[in-house]
Each structure stands twice: as structure tokens, then as C-alpha cells.
Coordinates of C-alpha atoms and ligand atoms in Angstrom, one line a residue:
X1 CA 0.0 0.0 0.0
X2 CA 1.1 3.5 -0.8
X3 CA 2.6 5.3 2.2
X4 CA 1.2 8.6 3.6
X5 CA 4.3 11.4 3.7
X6 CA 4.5 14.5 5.4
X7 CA 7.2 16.9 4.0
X8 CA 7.0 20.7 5.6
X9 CA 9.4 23.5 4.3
X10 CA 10.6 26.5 5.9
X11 CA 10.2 30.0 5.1
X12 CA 13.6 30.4 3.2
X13 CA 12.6 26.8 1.6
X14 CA 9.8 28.8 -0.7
X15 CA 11.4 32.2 -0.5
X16 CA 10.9 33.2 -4.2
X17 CA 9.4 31.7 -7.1
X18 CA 12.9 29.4 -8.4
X19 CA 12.9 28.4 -4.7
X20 CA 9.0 27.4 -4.4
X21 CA 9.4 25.7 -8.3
X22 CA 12.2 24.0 -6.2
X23 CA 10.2 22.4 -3.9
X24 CA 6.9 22.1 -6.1
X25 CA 9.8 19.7 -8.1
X26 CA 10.4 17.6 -4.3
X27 CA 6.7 17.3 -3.7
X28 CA 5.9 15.8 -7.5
X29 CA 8.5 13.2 -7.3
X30 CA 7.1 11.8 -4.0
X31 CA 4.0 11.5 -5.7
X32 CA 5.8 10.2 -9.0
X33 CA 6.7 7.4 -6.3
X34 CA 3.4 6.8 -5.8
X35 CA 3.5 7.8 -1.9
X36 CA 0.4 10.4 -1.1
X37 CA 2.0 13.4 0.2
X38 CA 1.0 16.2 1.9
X39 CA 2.7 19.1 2.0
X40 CA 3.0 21.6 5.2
X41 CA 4.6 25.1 3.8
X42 CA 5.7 28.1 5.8
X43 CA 5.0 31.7 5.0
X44 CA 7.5 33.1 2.5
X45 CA 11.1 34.3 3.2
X46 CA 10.3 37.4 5.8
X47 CA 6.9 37.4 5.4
X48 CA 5.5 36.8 9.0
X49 CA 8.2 39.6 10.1
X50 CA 6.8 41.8 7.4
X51 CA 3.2 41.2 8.6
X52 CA 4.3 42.0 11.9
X53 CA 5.7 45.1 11.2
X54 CA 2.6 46.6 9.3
X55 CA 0.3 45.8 12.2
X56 CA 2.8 47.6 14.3
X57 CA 2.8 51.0 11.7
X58 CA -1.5 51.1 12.4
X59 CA -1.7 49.9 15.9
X60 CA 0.1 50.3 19.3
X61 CA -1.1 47.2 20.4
X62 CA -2.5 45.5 18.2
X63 CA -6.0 43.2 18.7
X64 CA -5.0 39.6 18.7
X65 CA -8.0 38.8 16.5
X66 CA -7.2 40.6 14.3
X67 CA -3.4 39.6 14.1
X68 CA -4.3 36.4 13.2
X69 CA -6.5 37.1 10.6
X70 CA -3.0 39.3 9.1
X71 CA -0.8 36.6 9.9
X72 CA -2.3 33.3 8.7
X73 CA -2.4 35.3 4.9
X74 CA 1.7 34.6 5.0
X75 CA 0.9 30.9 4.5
X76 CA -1.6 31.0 2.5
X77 CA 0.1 32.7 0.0
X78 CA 3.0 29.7 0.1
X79 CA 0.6 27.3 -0.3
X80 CA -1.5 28.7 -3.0
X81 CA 1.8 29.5 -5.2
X82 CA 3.0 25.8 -5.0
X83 CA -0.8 24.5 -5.5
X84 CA -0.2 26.4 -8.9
X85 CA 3.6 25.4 -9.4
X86 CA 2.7 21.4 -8.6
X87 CA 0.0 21.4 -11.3
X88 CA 2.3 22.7 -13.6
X89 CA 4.8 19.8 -13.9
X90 CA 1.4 17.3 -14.5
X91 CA 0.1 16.4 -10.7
X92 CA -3.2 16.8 -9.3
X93 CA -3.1 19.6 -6.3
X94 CA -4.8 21.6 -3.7
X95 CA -4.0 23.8 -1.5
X96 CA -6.1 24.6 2.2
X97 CA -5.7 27.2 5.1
X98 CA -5.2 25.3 8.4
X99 CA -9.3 25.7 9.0
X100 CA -10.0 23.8 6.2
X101 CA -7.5 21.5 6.8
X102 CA -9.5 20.5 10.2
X103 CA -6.7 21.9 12.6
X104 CA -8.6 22.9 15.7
X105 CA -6.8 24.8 18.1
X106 CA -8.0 26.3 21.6
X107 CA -9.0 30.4 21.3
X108 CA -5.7 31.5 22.5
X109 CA -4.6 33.8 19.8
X110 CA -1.2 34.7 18.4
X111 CA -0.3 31.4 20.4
X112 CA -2.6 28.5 20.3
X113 CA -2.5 24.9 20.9
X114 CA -4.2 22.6 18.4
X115 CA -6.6 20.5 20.1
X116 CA -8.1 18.1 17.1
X117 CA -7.3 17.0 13.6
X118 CA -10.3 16.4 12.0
X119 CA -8.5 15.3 9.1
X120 CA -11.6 14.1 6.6
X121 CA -10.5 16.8 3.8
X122 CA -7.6 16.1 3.7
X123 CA -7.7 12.5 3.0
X124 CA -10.8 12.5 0.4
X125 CA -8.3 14.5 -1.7
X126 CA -5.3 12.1 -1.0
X127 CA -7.8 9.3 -2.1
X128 CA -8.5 11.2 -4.9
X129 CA -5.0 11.4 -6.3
X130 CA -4.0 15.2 -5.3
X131 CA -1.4 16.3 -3.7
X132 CA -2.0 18.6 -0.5
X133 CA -0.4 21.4 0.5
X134 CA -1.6 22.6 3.8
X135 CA -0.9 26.0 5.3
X136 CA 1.0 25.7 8.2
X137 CA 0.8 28.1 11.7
X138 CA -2.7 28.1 11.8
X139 CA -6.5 26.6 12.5
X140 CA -9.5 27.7 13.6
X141 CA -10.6 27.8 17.1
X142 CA -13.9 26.2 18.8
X143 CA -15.2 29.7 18.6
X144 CA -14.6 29.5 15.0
X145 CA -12.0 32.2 14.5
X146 CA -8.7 31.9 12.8
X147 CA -5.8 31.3 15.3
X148 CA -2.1 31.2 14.9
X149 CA 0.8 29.1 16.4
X150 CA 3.4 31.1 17.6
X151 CA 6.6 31.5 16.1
X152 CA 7.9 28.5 13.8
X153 CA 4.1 26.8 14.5
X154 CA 4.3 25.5 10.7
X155 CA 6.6 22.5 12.1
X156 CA 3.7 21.7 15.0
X157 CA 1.2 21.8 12.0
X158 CA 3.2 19.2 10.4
X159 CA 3.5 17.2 13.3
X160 CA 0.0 17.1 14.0
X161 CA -1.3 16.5 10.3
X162 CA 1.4 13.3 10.5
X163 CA -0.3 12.3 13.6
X164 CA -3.7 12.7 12.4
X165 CA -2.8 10.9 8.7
X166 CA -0.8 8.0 10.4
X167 CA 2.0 9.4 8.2
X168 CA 5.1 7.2 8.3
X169 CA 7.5 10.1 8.5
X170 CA 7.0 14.1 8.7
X171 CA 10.3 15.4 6.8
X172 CA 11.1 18.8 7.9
X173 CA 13.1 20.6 5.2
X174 CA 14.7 23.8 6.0
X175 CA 17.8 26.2 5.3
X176 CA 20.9 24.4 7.2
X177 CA 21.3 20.2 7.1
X178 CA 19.7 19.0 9.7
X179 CA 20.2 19.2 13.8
X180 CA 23.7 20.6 14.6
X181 CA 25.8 20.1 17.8
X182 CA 25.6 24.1 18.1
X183 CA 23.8 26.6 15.1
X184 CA 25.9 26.5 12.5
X185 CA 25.5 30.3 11.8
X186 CA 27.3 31.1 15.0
X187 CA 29.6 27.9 14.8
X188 CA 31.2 27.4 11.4
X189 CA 32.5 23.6 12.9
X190 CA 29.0 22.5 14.2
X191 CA 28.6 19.0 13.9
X192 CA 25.8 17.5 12.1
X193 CA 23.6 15.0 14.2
X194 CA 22.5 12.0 12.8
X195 CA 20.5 10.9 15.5
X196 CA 19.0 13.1 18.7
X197 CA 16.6 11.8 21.2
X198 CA 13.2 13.3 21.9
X199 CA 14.5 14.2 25.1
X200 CA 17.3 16.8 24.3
X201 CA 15.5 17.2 21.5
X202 CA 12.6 18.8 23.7
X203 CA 15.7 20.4 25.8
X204 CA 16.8 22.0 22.9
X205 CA 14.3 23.3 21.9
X206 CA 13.2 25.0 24.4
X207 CA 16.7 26.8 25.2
X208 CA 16.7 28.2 21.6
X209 CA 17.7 25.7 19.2
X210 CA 14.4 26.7 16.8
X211 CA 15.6 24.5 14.1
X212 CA 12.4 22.4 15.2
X213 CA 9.7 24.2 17.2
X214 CA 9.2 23.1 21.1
X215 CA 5.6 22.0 20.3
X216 CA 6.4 20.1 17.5
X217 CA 8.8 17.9 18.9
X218 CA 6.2 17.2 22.2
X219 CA 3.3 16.5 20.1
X220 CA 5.4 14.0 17.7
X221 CA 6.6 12.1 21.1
X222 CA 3.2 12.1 22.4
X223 CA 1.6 10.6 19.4
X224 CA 5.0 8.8 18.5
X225 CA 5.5 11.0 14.7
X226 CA 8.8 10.1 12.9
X227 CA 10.4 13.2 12.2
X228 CA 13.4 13.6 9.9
X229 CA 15.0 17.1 10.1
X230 CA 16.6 17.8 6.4
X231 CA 18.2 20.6 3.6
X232 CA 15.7 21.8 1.3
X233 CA 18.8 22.7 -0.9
X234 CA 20.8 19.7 -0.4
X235 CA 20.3 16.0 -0.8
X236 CA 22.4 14.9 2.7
X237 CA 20.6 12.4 5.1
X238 CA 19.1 15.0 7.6
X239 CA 19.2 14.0 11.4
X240 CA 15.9 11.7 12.7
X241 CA 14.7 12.3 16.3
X242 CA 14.2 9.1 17.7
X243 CA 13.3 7.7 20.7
X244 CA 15.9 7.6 24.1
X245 CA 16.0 3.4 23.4
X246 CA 16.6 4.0 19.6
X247 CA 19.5 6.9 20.0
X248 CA 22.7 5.1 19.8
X249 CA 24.9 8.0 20.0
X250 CA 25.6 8.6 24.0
X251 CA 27.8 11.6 24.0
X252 CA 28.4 13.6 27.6
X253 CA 27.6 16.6 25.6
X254 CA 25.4 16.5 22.6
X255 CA 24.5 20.2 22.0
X256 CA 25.5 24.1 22.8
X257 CA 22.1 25.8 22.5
X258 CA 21.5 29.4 23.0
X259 CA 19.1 32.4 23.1
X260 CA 19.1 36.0 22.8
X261 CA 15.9 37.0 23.1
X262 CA 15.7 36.7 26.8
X263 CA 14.5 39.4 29.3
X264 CA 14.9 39.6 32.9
X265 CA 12.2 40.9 35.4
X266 CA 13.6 42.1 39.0
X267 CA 10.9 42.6 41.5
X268 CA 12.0 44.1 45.1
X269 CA 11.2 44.2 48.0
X270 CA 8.0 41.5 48.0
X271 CA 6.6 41.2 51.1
X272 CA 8.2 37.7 52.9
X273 CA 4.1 36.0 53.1
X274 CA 3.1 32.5 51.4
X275 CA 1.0 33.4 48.6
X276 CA 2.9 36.2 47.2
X277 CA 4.9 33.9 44.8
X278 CA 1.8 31.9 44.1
X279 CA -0.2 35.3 43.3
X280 CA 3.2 37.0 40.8
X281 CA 3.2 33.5 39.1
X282 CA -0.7 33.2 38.7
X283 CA -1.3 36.2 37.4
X284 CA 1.8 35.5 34.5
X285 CA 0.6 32.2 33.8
X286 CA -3.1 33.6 32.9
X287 CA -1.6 36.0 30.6
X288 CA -0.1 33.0 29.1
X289 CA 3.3 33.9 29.9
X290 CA 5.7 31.3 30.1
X291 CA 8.7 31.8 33.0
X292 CA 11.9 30.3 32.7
X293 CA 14.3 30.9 35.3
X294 CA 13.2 32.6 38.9
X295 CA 15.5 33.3 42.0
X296 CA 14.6 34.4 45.3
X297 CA 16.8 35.9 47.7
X298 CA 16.5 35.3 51.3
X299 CA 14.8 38.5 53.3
X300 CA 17.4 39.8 55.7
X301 CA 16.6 39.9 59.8
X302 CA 15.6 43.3 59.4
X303 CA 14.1 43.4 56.2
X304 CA 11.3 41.3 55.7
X305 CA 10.6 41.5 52.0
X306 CA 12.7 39.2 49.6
X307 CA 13.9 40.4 45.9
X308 CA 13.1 37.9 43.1
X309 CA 14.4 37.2 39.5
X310 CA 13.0 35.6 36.7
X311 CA 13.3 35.7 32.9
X312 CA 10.9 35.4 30.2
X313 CA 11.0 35.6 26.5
X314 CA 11.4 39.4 25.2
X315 CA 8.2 38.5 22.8
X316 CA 6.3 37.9 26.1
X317 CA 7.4 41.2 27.6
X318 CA 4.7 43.4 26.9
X319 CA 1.6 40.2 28.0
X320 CA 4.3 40.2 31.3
X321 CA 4.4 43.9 32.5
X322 CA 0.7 44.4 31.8
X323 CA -0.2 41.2 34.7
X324 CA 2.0 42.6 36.8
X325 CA 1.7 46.1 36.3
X326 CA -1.7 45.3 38.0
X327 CA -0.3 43.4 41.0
X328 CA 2.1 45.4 42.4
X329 CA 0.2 47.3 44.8
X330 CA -2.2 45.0 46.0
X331 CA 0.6 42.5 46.9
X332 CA 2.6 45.5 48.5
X333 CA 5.8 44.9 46.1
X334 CA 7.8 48.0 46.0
X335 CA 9.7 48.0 42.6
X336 CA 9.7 46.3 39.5
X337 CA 12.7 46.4 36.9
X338 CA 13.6 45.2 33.3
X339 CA 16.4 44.2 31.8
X340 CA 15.6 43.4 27.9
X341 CA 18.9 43.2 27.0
X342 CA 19.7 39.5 28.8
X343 CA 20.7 36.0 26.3
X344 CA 21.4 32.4 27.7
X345 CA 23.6 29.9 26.5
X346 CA 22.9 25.8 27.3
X347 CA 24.4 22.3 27.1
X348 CA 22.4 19.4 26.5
X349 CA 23.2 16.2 26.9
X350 CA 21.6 12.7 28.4
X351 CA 25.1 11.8 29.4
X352 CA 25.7 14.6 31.9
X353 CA 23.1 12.3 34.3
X354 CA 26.2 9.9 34.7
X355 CA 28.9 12.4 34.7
X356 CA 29.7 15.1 37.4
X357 CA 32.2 17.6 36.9
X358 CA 29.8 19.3 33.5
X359 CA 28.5 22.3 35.5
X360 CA 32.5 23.1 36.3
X361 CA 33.5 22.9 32.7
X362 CA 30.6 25.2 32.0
X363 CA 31.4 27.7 34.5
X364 CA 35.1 27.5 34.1
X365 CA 34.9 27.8 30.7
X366 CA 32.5 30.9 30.6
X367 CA 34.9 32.8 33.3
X368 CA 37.9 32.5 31.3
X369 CA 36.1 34.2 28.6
X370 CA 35.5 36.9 30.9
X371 CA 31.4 36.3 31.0
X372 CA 29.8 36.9 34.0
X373 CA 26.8 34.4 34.7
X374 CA 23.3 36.3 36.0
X375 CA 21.4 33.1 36.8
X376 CA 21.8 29.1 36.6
X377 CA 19.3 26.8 36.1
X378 CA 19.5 23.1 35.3
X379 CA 17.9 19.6 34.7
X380 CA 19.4 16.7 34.4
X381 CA 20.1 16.6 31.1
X382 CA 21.0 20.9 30.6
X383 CA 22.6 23.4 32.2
X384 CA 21.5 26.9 31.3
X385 CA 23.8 30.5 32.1
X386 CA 22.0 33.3 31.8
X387 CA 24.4 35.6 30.4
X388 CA 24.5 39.6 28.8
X389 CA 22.9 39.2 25.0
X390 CA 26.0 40.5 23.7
X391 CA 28.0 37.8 24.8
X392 CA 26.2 34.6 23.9
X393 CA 28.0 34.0 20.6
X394 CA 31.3 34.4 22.3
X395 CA 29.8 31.7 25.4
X396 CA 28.4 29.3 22.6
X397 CA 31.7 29.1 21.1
X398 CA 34.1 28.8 24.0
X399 CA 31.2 25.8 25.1
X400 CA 31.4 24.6 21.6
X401 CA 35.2 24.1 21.8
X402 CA 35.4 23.0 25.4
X403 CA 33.6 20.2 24.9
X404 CA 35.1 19.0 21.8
X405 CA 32.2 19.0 19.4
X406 CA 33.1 20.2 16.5
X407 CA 33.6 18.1 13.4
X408 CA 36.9 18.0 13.0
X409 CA 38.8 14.7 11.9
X410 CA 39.6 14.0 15.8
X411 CA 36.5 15.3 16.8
X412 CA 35.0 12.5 18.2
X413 CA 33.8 12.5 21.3
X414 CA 34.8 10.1 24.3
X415 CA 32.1 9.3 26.8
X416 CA 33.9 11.2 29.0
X417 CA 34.5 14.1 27.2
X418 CA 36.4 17.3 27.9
X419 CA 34.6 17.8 31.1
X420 CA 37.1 15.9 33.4
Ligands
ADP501 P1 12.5 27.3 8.8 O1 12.2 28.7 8.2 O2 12.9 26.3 7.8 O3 11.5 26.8 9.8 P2 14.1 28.2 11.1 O4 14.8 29.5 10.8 O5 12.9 28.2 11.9 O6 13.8 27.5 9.6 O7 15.1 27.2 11.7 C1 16.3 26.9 11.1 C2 17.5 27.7 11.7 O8 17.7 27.2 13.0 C3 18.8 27.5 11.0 O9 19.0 28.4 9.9 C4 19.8 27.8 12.2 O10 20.4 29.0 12.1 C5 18.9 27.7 13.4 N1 19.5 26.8 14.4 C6 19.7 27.1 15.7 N2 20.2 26.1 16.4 C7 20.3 25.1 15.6 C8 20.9 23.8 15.7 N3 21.3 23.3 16.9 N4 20.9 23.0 14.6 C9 20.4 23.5 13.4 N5 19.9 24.7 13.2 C10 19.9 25.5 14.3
LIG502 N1 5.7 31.9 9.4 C1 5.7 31.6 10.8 C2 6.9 32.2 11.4 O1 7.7 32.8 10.7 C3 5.6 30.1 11.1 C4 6.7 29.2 10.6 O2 7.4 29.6 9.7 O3 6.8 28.1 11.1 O4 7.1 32.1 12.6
MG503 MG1 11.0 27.3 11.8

């Protein structure tokens, strides 16, 4: 029996028209092969930057509603294009925005969660021979508006159409070879992965790495998706995420991940009662803000309000200061303070469970560099430095090196590592 593909490509995958031709070309022959093949496609080149900028010339603040409605067009556009391209070299095709692709999402807009694949249209037309390209980002939401997926939410469409399709693979092609030990813009030596598990996949991604987007790599381990991470431009045998049983690479240190669009929030002087936290927090995770790090310093004798640190990511900034701008007095906090200007560098790796002495390396390494470290956090597989944007590049290379995982001819790692 035919087998049912998924193959998404990235904004600089369909840039222009040679470049959407390009993968119109990709698509065809899977069909040629007989597989049925959707196709997930991203918003051209800058598009969804572009769109973000006009709403910002009109509108201060712009109604989420109604940023959705701008948004989702990028996609559309993509998808539309290759529709036209596809039926050019001799293949049946259709093209469909996320709502009538069945991707149900929950009414958060500018960031929401699908919640159902209701799939039907999707697969009449693969039964009926087409090929279909689905615009990614985007649904509709049980109150029947259009919703968007947050930045790099085209890979999480993918995911979930694989899911619903019982796809046997959802390829992700986009501008750089696969999964890298470190991004390859910032480190010319990165190592290509081969294989990464689902869990430093997830860790990862969520300190920065967006080569694959946080929700796309839950939702595929959740309903167990194949996904194979690949060049648009190049043939090259991309990196598969696989599960922790499958991975048979165990290095200490797998990955240097970092961010730069961090902010920190410094609140002083909170009053030292239980339920403060739990208030601060609340009221952040309503506004749908996710928090990342958080430190608390101990009140002194004679003081009896504690400061408290957290970070959260610079697109969340405005969501943040508006649910806590509203807290402050009736919590009795005395001062609030921003710093927009913070970055943080990771490493990831499921062999630093086994292995002390990683955390030194890290620090050691970052001091000799002359980069000062703001706040720490870790889990068992990652250790994340919060560190001055400006420096990030400098700390992911000096990790990079440090840990040996560059692809040089003697760049293979031993279990051990440089961290001893
Ligand atoms: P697309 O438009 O195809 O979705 P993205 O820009 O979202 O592409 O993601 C690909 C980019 O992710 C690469 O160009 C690369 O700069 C960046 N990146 C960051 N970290 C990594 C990493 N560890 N491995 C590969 N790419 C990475
Ligand atoms: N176009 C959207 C973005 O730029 C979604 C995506 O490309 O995945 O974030
Ligand atoms: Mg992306």
C-alpha cells in the first residue's frame, strides 16, 4: 500500500518563485513514487516579520483577532503559489488554510495549541490522487475564529497532520542540514547529528535551538511522529529524532544551544508571606506567559521583604508587564525592573546524568572568557547560564570548543568528554 508522507518546508525553503518551483519539483516526485504526500509550507522568506511590522505602523497594540487574521495570509500565499507550481509539472493539487484542513486549536490567539485534527478533507483528496499542501501556523478555534501558532508553528502543523494521517515520516526541510551540535551560523565547525533523542530534542528546543519548534517535537513524542529534520537545498541524510531506546549516540555533551531574546524581570522588596509567589506567578501564567528561570533571595533579619528574578522571552514582555503592572500594589511589592537586554547559553546532553564535573566545565569555561553568569538553572540533562545578550555568541563558542564537538577529523567524542 502506498505510504502517507508528510514533507513541511521553511520560510527560506519557498522564499521566491525558483525556490517554491524547487520544492513544487520535491513534492511531485514523492508522488511520482506513488507515496500520497502532503505538503506543510511556511510563510515566504520574511513574510511573517513583514506582517508583523505593518500591524505595528496602524496599531500600538494590536487586537490579537485581528493579528491572526494578518498573519495566517503569509501561508496562505506559500501554499496557493506551490498548488499552482505542482499542477504545472502534470500532478493533481490543492492547496487549504489550516481551517479547512481541520486543525482545531483552543481560542488562545497569536499562540494557540491545536486541540483536534479532523482530518476528513484532507484524506478524500489524497484518495483522490491530489497532492495537499496545507498551510502551516494556523487553524480555527472552537469559537470558530482563525488562530495562529506562535513563532515556527508550521513544524507543529506538520506534526499534527502526520499524527492525524498515520504518516510514516513528517520530513522537515529547511535552510541548514539537519540538527547541529551548536547553530551553525554562529559555529562554522557544528557537527551535524545524525540521530537526537526526543528528550534533548525537547531540551533543545526549548533553550533556543528553533531548528524544530518546542511543540512540534512534544506533540510528535506524544503521538509517536517520525520526524526527519533535512536541507531543502541539499540531498544529505538530515538528522531523525528518535526515541531515548533507539539513540545510539551517548555523548556527555550532545548540544550548545543558546538564546538571545531573553529578558529579565527584578521585583524588590516583596513582602516575605506565602501566597505572594503563588499570586506573581498566577497572574503571568493567565496572561499565558511562560517563566523560565526565577531566583529568590533570602529576606534579611531586618528586612522582611525578599527580591526575586526571573526571565521570560522578550516577545512575552509586553503580555508580562501588563499582569504585573496590576499586581504590584495589592501585593505591597515595592519595585519592579527590566532588563531586555539578557541571552542564555545551554548544554544538553543525556550523558551529563552519569557524569559530574559538566556544570565546572561550564562555568570555568564561561569565566575564562570573561562572561559573567546572572542566573543558573538546570535539569538533568542541561545546564542553562543566563548571560549579557551581547556575549552569547562568544559563550556558545568557547562551550562549543570545550567540549570537543566540533567536526573535525579528531572530533570525536569520548564518553567522558572534555569535562574531566
Ligand atoms: P525554517 O524557516 O525552515 O522553519 P528556522 O529559521 O525556523 O527555519 O530554523 C532553522 C534555523 O535554526 C537554522 O537556519 C539555524 O540558524 C537555526 N538553528 C539554531 N540552532 C540550531 C541547531 N542546533 N541545529 C540546526 N539549526 C539551528
Ligand atoms: N511563518 C511563521 C513564522 O515565521 C511560522 C513558521 O514559519 O513556522 O514564525
Ligand atoms: Mg522554523
Amino acid at each position: 500500500m502506498a505510504e502517507t508522507i508528510v514533507m513541511k518546508f521553511g520560510g527560506s525553503s519557498v522564499a521566491d518563485a525558483q525556490r517554491i518551483k524547487a520544492a513544487a519539483a520535491r513534492i511531485a516526485d514523492r508522488r511520482k513514487a506513488g507515496d500520497r504526500v502532503v505538503a506543510v509550507l511556511s510563510a515566504r522568506g520574511d513574510t511573517t516579520d513583514e506582517l508583523l511590522q505593518m500591524a505595528a505602523e496602524v496599531s500600538e497594540s494590536p487586537d490579537p483577532r485581528e493579528m491572526d487574521m494578518l498573519l495566517s495570509t503569509g501561508e496562505r500565499i506559500s501554499c496557493a503559489l506551490a498548488a499552482m507550481a505542482i499542477r504545472d509539472l502534470g500532478y493533481d493539487a490543492i492547496s487549504l488554510t489550516g481551517s479547512q484542513a481541520g486543525i482545531v486549536t483552543d481560542t488562545s490567539h497569536t499562540r494557540a495549541r491545536i486541540l483536534d485534527v479532523r482530518a476528513d478533507r484532507i484524506t478524500e483528496a489524497l484518495d483522490a490522487g491530489q497532492v495537499v499542501l496545507v498551510a502551516g501556523f494556523q487553524g480555527v478555534s472552537t469559537e470558530k475564529d482563525v488562530t495562529t501558532l506562535g513563532r515556527g508553528g508550521s513544524d507543529t502543523t506538520a506534526v499534527a497532520v502526520a499524527a492525524a494521517l498515520g504518516a510514516s515520516v513528517c520530513e522537515i526541510y529547511t535552510d541548514v542540514a539537519g540538527v547541529f551540535s551548536a547553530d551553525p551560523r554562529i559555529v562554522p565547525d557544528a557537527k551535524k547529528l545524525g540521530t537526537v533523542s526526543f528528550e534533548e530534542m525537547l531540551e533543545m528546543a526549548s533553550s533556543g535551538a528553533k531548528v524544530l519548534q518546542l511543540r512540534s517535537v512534544e506533540y510528535a513524542r506524544t503521538h509517536g511522529v517520525r520526524i526527519h529534520c533535512r536541507s531543502s537545498f541539499d540531498p544529505g541524510d538530515g538528522t531523525i529524532v528518535v526515541n531515548e531506546e533507539e539513540n545510539v549516540e551517548h555523548p556527555l555533551i550532545t548540544a550548545v544551544t543558546h538564546s538571545t531574546e531573553e529578558a529579565r524581570v527584578t521585583l524588590s522588596g516583596v513582602p516575605d508571606t506565602p501566597g505572594v509567589a503563588g499570586a506573581v506567578f498566577g497572574a503571568l501564567a493567565d496572561a499565558g506567559v511562560n517563566v523560565d528561570m526565577i531566583i529568590q533571595n533570602e529576606p534579611t533579619e531586618d528586612d522582611k521583604a525578599a527580591d526575586m528574578s526571573f526571565t521570560v522571552a522578550t516577545e512575552d514582555l509586553r503580555d508580562a508587564r501588563a499582569a504585573l503592572d496590576g499586581l504590584m500594589e495589592a501585593q505591597g511589592i515595592q519595585s519592579i525592573a527590566w532588563d531586555e537586554q539578557m541571552g542564555k547559553v545551554s548544554v544538553v546532553g543525556a550523558g551529563m546524568r552519569s557524569n559530574p564535573g559538566v556544570a565546572a566545565t561550564v562555568f570555568r569555561t564561561l569565566g575564562e572568557q570573561g562572561i559573567n553568569i546572572e542566573m543558573i538553572s538546570t535539569s538533568p540533562i542541561k545546564i542553562s547560564c543566563v548571560v549579557s545578550a551581547d556575549r552569547v555568541a562568544d559563550a556558545v563558542r568557547a562551550l562549543h570548543a570545550a567540549f570537543d564537538l566540533g567536526d573535525d577529523e579528531d572530533g570525536a567524542q569520548t564518553p567522558h568528554g572534555a569535562a574531566r
